[in-house]
Each structure stands twice: as structure tokens, then as C-alpha cells.
PDB file of C-alpha atoms in Angstrom:
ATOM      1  CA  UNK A   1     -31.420  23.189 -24.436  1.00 54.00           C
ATOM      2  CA  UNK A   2     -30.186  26.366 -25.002  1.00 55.00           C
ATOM      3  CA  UNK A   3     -26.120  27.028 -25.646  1.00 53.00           C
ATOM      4  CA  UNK A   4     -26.195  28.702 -22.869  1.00 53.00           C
ATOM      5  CA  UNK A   5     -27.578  26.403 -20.892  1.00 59.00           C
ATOM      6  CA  UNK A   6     -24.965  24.102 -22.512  1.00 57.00           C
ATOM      7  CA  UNK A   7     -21.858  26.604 -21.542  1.00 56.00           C
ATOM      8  CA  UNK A   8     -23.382  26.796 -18.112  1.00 55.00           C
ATOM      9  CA  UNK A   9     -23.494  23.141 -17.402  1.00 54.00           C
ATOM     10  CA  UNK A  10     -19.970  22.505 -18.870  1.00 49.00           C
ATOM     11  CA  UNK A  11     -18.212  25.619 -16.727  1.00 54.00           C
ATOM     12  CA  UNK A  12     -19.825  23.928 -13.347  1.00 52.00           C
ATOM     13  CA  UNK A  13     -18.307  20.453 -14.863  1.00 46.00           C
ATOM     14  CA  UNK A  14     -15.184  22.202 -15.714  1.00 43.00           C
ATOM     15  CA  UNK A  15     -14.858  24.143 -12.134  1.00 51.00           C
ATOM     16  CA  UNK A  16     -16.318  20.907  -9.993  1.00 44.00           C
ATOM     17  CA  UNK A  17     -12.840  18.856 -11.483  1.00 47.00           C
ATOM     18  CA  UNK A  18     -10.706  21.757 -11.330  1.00 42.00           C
ATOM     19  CA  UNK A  19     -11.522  22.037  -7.635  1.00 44.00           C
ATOM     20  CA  UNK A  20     -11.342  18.151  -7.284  1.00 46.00           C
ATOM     21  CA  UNK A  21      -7.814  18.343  -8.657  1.00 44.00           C
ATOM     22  CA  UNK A  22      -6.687  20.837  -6.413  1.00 43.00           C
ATOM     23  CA  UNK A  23      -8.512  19.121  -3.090  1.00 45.00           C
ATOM     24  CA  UNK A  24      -6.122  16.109  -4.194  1.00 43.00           C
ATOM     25  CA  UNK A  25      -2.904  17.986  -4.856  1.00 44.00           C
ATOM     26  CA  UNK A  26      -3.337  19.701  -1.821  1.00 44.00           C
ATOM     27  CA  UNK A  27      -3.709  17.262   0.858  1.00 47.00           C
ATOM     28  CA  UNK A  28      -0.700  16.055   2.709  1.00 47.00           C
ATOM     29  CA  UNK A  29       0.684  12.888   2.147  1.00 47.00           C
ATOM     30  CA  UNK A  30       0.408  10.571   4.893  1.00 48.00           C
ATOM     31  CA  UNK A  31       2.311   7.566   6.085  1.00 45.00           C
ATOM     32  CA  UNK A  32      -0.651   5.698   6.178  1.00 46.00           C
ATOM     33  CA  UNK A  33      -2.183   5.897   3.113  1.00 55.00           C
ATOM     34  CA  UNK A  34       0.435   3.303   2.392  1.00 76.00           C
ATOM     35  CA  UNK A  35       0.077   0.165   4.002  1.00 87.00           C
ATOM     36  CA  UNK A  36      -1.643  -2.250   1.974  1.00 83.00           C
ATOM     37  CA  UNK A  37      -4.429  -3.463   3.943  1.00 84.00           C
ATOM     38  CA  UNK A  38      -6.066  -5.122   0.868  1.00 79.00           C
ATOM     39  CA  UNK A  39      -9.487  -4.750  -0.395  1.00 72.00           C
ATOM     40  CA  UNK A  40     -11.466  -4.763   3.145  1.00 65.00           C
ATOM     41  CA  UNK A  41     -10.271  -4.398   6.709  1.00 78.00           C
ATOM     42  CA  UNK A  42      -7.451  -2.641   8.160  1.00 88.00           C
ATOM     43  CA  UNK A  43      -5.135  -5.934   8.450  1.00 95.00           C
ATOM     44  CA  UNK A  44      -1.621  -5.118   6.892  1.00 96.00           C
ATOM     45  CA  UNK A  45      -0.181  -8.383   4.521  1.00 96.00           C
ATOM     46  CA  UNK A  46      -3.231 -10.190   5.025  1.00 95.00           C
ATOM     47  CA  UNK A  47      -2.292 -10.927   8.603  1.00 97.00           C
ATOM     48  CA  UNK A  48       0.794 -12.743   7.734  1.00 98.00           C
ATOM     49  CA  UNK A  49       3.458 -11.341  10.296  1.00 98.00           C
ATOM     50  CA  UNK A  50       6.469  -9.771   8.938  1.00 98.00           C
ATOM     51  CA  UNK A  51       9.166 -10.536  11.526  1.00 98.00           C
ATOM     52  CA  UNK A  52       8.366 -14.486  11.129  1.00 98.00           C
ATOM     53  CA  UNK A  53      10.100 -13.891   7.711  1.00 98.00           C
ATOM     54  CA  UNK A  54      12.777 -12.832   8.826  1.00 98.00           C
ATOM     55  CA  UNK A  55      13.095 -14.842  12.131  1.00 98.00           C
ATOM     56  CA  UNK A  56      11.499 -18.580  10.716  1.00 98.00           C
ATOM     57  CA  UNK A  57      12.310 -17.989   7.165  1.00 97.00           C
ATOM     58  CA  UNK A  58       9.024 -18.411   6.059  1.00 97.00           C
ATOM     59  CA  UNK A  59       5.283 -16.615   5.551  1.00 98.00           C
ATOM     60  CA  UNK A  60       3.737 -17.112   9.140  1.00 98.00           C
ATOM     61  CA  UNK A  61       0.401 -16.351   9.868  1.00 98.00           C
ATOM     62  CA  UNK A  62      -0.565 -14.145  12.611  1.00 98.00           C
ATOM     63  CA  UNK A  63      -2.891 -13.474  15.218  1.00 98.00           C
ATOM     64  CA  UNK A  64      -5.121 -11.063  16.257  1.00 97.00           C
ATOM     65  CA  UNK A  65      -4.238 -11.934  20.172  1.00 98.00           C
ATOM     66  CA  UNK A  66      -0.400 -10.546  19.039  1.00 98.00           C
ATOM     67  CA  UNK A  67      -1.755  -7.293  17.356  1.00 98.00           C
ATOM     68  CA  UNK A  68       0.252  -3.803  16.945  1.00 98.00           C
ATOM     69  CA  UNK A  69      -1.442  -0.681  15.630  1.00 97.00           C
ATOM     70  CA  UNK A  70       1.256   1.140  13.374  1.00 95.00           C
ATOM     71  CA  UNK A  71       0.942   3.613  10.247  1.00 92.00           C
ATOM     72  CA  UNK A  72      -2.930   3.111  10.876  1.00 90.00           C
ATOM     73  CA  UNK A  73      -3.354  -0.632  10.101  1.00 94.00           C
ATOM     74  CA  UNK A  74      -3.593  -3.402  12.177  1.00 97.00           C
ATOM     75  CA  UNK A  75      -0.593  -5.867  12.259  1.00 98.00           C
ATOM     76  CA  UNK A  76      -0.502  -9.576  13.345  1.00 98.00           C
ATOM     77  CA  UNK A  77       1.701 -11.500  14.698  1.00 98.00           C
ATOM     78  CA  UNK A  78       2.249 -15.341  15.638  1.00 98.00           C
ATOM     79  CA  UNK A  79       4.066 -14.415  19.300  1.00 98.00           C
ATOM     80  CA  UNK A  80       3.775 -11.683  21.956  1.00 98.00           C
ATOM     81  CA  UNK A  81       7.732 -11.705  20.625  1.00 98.00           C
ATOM     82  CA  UNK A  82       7.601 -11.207  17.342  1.00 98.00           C
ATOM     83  CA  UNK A  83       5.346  -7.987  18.247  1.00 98.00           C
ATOM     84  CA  UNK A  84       7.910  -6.444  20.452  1.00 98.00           C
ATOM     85  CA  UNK A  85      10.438  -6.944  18.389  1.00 98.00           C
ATOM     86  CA  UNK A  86       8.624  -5.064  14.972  1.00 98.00           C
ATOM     87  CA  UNK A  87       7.590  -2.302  18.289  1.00 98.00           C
ATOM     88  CA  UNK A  88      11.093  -2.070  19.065  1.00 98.00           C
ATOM     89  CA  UNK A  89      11.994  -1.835  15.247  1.00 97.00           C
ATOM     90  CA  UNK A  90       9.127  -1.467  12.935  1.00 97.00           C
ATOM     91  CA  UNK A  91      11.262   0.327   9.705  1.00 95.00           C
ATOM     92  CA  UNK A  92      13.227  -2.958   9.789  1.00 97.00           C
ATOM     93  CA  UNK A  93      10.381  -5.320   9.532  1.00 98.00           C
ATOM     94  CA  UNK A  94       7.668  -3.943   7.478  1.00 97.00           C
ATOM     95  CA  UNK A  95       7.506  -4.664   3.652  1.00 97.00           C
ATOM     96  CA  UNK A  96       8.914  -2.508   1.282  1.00 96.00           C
ATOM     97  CA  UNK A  97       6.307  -0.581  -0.388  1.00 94.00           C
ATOM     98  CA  UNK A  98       3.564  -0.672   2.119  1.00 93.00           C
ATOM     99  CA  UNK A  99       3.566  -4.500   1.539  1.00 94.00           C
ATOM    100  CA  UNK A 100       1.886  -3.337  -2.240  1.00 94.00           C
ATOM    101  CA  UNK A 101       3.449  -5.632  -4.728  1.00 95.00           C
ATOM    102  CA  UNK A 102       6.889  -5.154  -5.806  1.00 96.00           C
ATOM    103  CA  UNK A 103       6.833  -6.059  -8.922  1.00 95.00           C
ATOM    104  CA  UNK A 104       4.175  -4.189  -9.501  1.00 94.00           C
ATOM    105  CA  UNK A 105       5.392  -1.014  -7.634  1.00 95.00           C
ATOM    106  CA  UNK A 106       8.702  -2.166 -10.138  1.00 95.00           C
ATOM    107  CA  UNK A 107       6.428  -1.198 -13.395  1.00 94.00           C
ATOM    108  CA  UNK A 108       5.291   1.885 -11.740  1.00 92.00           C
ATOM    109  CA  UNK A 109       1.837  -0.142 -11.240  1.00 89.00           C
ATOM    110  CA  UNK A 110      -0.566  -0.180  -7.686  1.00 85.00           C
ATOM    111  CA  UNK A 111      -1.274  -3.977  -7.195  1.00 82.00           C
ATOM    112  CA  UNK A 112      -3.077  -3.987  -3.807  1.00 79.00           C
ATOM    113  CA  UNK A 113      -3.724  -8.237  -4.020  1.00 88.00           C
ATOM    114  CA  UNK A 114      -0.575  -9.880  -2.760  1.00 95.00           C
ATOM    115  CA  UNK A 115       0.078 -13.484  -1.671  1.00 96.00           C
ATOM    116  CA  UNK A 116       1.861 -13.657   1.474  1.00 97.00           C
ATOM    117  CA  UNK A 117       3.454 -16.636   0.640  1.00 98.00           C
ATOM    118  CA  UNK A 118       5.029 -15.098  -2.617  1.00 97.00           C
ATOM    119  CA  UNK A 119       7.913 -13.124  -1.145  1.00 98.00           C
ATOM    120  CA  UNK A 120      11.794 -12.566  -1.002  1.00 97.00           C
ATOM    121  CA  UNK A 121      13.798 -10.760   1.423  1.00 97.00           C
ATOM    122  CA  UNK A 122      16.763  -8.710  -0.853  1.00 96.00           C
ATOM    123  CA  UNK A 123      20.035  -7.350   1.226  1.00 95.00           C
ATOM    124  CA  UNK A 124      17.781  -7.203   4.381  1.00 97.00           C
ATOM    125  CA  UNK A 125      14.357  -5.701   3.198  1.00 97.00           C
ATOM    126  CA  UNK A 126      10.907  -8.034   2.998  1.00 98.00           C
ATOM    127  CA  UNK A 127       9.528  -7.159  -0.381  1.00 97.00           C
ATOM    128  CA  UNK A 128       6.467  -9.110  -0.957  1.00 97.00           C
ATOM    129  CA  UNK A 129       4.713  -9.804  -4.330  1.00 97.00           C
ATOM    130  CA  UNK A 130       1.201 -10.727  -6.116  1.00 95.00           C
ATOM    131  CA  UNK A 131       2.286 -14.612  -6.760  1.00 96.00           C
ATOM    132  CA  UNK A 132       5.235 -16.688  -6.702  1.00 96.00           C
ATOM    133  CA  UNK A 133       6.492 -16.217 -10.590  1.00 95.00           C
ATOM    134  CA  UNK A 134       6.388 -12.515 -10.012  1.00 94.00           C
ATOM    135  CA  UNK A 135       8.489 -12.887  -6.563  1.00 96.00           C
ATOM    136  CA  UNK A 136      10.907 -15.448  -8.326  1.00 96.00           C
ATOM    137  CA  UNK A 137      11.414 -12.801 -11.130  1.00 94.00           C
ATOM    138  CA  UNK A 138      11.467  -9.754  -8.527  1.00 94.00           C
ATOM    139  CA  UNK A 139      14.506 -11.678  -6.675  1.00 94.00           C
ATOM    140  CA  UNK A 140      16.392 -12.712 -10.069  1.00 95.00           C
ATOM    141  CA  UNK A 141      16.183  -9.369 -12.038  1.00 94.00           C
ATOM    142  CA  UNK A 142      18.474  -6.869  -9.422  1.00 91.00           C
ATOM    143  CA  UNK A 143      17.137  -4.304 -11.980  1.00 95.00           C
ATOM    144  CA  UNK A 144      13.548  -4.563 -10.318  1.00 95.00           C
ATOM    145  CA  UNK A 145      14.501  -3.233  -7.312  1.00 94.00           C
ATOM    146  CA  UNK A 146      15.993  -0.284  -8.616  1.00 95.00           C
ATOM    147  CA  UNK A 147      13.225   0.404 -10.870  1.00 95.00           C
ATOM    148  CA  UNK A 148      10.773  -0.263  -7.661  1.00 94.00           C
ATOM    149  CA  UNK A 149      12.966   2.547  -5.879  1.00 93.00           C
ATOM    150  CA  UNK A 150      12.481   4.838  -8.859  1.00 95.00           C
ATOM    151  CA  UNK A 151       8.593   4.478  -9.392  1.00 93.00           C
ATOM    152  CA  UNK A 152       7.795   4.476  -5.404  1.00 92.00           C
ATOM    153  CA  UNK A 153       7.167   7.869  -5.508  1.00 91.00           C
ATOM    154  CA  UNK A 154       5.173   7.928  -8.359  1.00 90.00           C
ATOM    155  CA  UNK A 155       2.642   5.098  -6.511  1.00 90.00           C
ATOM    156  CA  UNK A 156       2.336   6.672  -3.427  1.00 88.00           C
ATOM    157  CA  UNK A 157       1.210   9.901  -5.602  1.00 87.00           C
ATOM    158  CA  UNK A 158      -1.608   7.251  -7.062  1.00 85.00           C
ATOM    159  CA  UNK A 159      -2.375   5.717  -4.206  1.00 81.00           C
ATOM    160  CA  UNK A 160      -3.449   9.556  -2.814  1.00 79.00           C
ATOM    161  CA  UNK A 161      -5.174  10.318  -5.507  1.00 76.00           C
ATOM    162  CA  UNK A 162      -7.520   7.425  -5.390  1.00 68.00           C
ATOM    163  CA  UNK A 163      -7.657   7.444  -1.837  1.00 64.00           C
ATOM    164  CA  UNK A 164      -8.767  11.132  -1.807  1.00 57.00           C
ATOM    165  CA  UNK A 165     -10.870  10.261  -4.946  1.00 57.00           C
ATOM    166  CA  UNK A 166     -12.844   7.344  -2.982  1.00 59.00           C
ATOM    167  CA  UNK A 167     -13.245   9.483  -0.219  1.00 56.00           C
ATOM    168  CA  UNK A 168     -14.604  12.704  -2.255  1.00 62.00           C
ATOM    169  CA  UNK A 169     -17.004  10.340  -4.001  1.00 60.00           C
ATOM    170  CA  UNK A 170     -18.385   8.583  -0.430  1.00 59.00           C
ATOM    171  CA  UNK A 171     -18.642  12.321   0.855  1.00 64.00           C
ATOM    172  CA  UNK A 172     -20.430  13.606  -2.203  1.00 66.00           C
ATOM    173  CA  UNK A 173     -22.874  11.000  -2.121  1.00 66.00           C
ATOM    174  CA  UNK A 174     -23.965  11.601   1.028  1.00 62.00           C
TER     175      UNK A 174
END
């Protein structure tokens, strides 16, 4: 191969991520590119629903039959009244973060498998973690929540990225 067959091939390289780069930096963020909705599906917290936490006290699971559509994933709930009242009031029932892992989120990390079960609500907001130790250690260190505030912005910037990435590689391989 020739060098300037070489140069060639690396200036399309070089001008294919340059343009890749700016097609991510210059698509709007959107509200819901962050709801976790796991690996598969479109199910926010696994179906769990979020105002049985704060209503019962405890990780309910929902039901498709009590669904809501909000910040484009599905949400479940275990009664036709728990879904009115996260309609009525959605900001106040939701999980921090999308319902990403806190902790995680804490370390400036994406950790998109949570456990449900593994949560804490902290002066009135449902943060919800990947396991138990890491909620336990969320709810003792007050730091983590500060630090979670601080790197939020930071994940949502990741989380577009590889969203936009995902979806540039699906389109390109069409």
C-alpha cells in the first residue's frame, strides 16, 4: 500500500470520528435518555413501583394493568392509586438519577443493573442502588449524596454519548 493510500485511509478515519463527535455533542439532551429501563424493555426500576416506597415502606412490585407512560418508559404500579398519585406528582416519586444507581452515579460511574429491593429514601427522595451493601453505604455516608449531585451531570453527558453511539452504530450497519 502506498503512503498515500495510507494518508488517505487515516484522513477518512480521522474525519468519520470527528463528525461522530460532533453528531454527539450536538444533539439535545433529552429527559428520556435517563430513565433506567435496564438492559431490555422500556420498564423503568424493573417494574417495581416507586410510590409503594414511599406509601408501604417497602419495594412493591408492579403491574402492567396499573401502567403510566412518562419520560418515555413504561412505569408499573401495584394500584390504579398509586398511578394517579405519581400522574398527579411524578418529580416527587421517581428515583433520583433516572433510577441508575446511586452509588454509582456517587463515583461519577453509569450502573444501569439495580436491585429494586436495595434502596433508601434520603430527606424525601427514592434513590435506589445496585445491591443492598451499596444502598446501606449510600444512606450512611451523607457525603454520597452530595457527590451523586455533583457527578449527575457528568452521567447524563455519558449516558448521551453511548446512547447516540449505539444508535450511530445500529444506523451505520444498516
Amino acid at each position: 500500500m502506498t503512503d498515500l493510500n495510507r494518508n488517505s485511509r487515516f484522513r477518512i478515519v480521522a474525519i468519520a470520528g470527528a463528525a461522530a463527535v460532533l453528531f454527539v455533542v450536538a444533539q439535545p439532551v433529552r429527559a428520556e435518555d435517563f430513565v433506567n429501563t435496564g438492559y431490555f424493555g422500556d420498564v423503568a426500576i424493573k417494574g417495581y413501583d416507586p410510590v409503594a416506597y414511599f406509601t408501604q415502606n417497602e419495594a412493591v412490585e408492579g403491574s402492567a394493568k396499573y401502567s403510566h407512560h412518562w419520560l418515555g418508559a413504561t412505569w408499573h404500579f401495584a394500584s390504579a392509586e398509586n398511578r394517579d398519585l405519581f400522574i398527579k406528582e411524578p418529580a416527587k416519586y421517581a428515583p433520583q438519577y433516572g433510577g441508575y444507581c446511586a452509588d454509582g452515579v456517587s463515583l461519577g460511574t453509569v450502573t444501569t443493573n439495580i436491585d429494586p429491593k436495595a434502596w433508601r429514601i434520603i430527606e424525601g427522595k427514592l434513590y435506589i442502588n445496585y445491591d443492598p451493601g451499596a444502598a446501606d453505604g449510600f444512606a450512611k455516608n451523607p457525603t454520597k449524596v452530595v457527590n451523586s449531585q455533583k457527578h449527575w451531570a457528568e452521567v447524563q453527558h455519558t449516558l448521551v454519548s453511548e446512547k447516540l453511539q449505539a444508535d450511530w452504530r445500529q444506523n451505520t450497519a444498516r
